[in-house]
C-alpha positions as CSV (number, residue, x, y, z in Angstrom):
1,X,18.1,-23.0,-23.7
2,X,15.3,-20.8,-24.7
3,X,11.5,-21.7,-24.9
4,X,9.0,-19.8,-26.3
5,X,5.6,-18.6,-25.2
6,X,2.8,-18.9,-27.7
7,X,0.2,-17.2,-25.2
8,X,3.0,-14.4,-24.7
9,X,1.4,-11.3,-26.6
10,X,5.1,-10.0,-27.3
11,X,6.7,-10.6,-30.7
12,X,8.9,-13.4,-30.8
13,X,11.7,-11.7,-31.3
14,X,11.0,-9.7,-27.9
15,X,10.7,-12.9,-26.2
16,X,13.9,-14.3,-27.7
17,X,15.5,-10.8,-26.8
18,X,14.2,-10.8,-23.0
19,X,15.2,-14.9,-22.5
20,X,18.6,-13.9,-23.7
21,X,19.0,-11.2,-20.8
22,X,17.5,-13.3,-18.1
23,X,19.9,-16.2,-19.0
24,X,22.9,-13.4,-19.0
25,X,22.0,-11.7,-15.7
26,X,21.4,-15.1,-14.1
27,X,25.2,-16.4,-15.3
28,X,23.7,-19.1,-17.1
29,X,25.3,-17.2,-20.3
30,X,28.8,-15.7,-19.0
31,X,30.7,-13.3,-20.3
32,X,32.2,-14.0,-23.6
33,X,30.4,-16.8,-24.3
34,X,29.3,-17.8,-27.7
35,X,25.7,-17.7,-28.6
36,X,23.9,-20.4,-30.7
37,X,24.3,-19.5,-34.5
38,X,20.8,-17.8,-35.9
39,X,20.5,-20.9,-38.3
40,X,21.1,-23.3,-35.3
41,X,18.6,-21.3,-33.1
42,X,15.9,-20.8,-35.6
43,X,15.7,-24.5,-36.6
44,X,15.6,-25.4,-32.4
45,X,12.6,-22.9,-32.1
46,X,11.2,-23.6,-35.4
47,X,11.1,-20.0,-36.6
48,X,12.3,-17.7,-39.4
49,X,16.2,-16.9,-39.0
50,X,15.3,-13.7,-39.7
51,X,13.3,-13.3,-36.3
52,X,16.7,-14.5,-34.1
53,X,18.7,-12.1,-36.6
54,X,16.6,-9.1,-35.2
55,X,16.8,-10.4,-31.6
56,X,20.8,-10.5,-32.1
57,X,20.9,-7.4,-33.6
58,X,18.9,-5.7,-30.8
59,X,20.7,-7.2,-28.4
60,X,23.8,-6.1,-29.8
61,X,22.5,-2.6,-30.1
62,X,21.6,-2.4,-26.4
63,X,25.4,-3.5,-25.7
64,X,24.2,-6.9,-24.7
65,X,26.5,-8.7,-27.2
66,X,29.3,-8.2,-29.5
67,X,30.0,-9.9,-32.9
68,X,33.1,-11.1,-34.5
69,X,33.1,-11.3,-38.3
70,X,32.9,-14.8,-39.0
71,X,32.9,-16.3,-35.5
72,X,29.5,-15.5,-34.0
73,X,28.1,-13.3,-31.5
74,X,29.2,-13.7,-27.9
75,X,28.2,-12.2,-24.5
76,X,29.6,-8.9,-23.6
77,X,31.7,-8.3,-20.5
78,X,29.3,-9.0,-17.0
79,X,29.8,-5.6,-15.4
80,X,28.8,-3.7,-18.6
81,X,25.7,-6.2,-18.4
82,X,25.3,-5.5,-14.7
83,X,25.6,-1.7,-15.5
84,X,23.0,-1.8,-18.6
85,X,20.4,-3.7,-16.6
86,X,20.8,-1.0,-13.6
87,X,19.9,1.7,-16.5
88,X,17.0,0.1,-17.6
89,X,15.5,-0.3,-13.9
90,X,16.1,3.2,-13.1
91,X,14.2,4.1,-16.5
92,X,11.4,1.4,-15.5
93,X,11.2,3.4,-11.7
94,X,10.7,6.6,-13.6
95,X,8.3,5.6,-15.9
96,X,6.5,3.9,-13.0
97,X,6.8,6.9,-10.7
98,X,5.8,9.4,-13.9
99,X,2.2,7.1,-14.2
100,X,1.6,7.3,-10.3
101,X,1.9,10.9,-10.3
102,X,-0.1,11.1,-13.2
103,X,-2.9,9.1,-11.6
104,X,-2.8,11.4,-8.2
105,X,-0.7,9.0,-5.9
106,X,1.0,11.4,-3.8
107,X,4.6,11.4,-3.4
108,X,4.3,10.6,0.2
109,X,2.4,7.4,-0.9
110,X,5.0,6.6,-3.5
111,X,7.7,6.9,-1.2
112,X,5.9,5.0,1.6
113,X,5.2,2.1,-1.3
114,X,8.9,2.3,-2.3
115,X,10.4,2.1,1.4
116,X,7.8,-0.8,2.0
117,X,9.2,-2.6,-1.2
118,X,12.9,-2.5,0.0
119,X,12.1,-3.5,3.6
120,X,12.4,-0.3,5.4
121,X,9.0,1.2,5.6
122,X,6.2,-0.2,7.6
123,X,4.0,-3.1,5.9
124,X,0.7,-1.0,5.2
């Protein structure tokens, strides 16, 4: 289900978070499906259970999963996941545009690139 990239510079818990978000976005982990237990996943990946616990805690804090005491962790509603991902993408776009502006890229050039990315502008 999840594989880790030992060459990736991100901490392992961040890789786990990223993989789960990807699986949820692709529908591989559907709404209300149960995640593997902390212990099971830690054994499967040969990592410390605290690492998985940290990833699950962050996913829950961000609203991607919810916990049921004594039963485990589950994927939250699909519509909520979509809304969360849209918010994350908007924030990433804001950060990219701010960085582009700070590097002196003009508003017109930024708009041109965005139009090219969405397929409505010229391909230059």
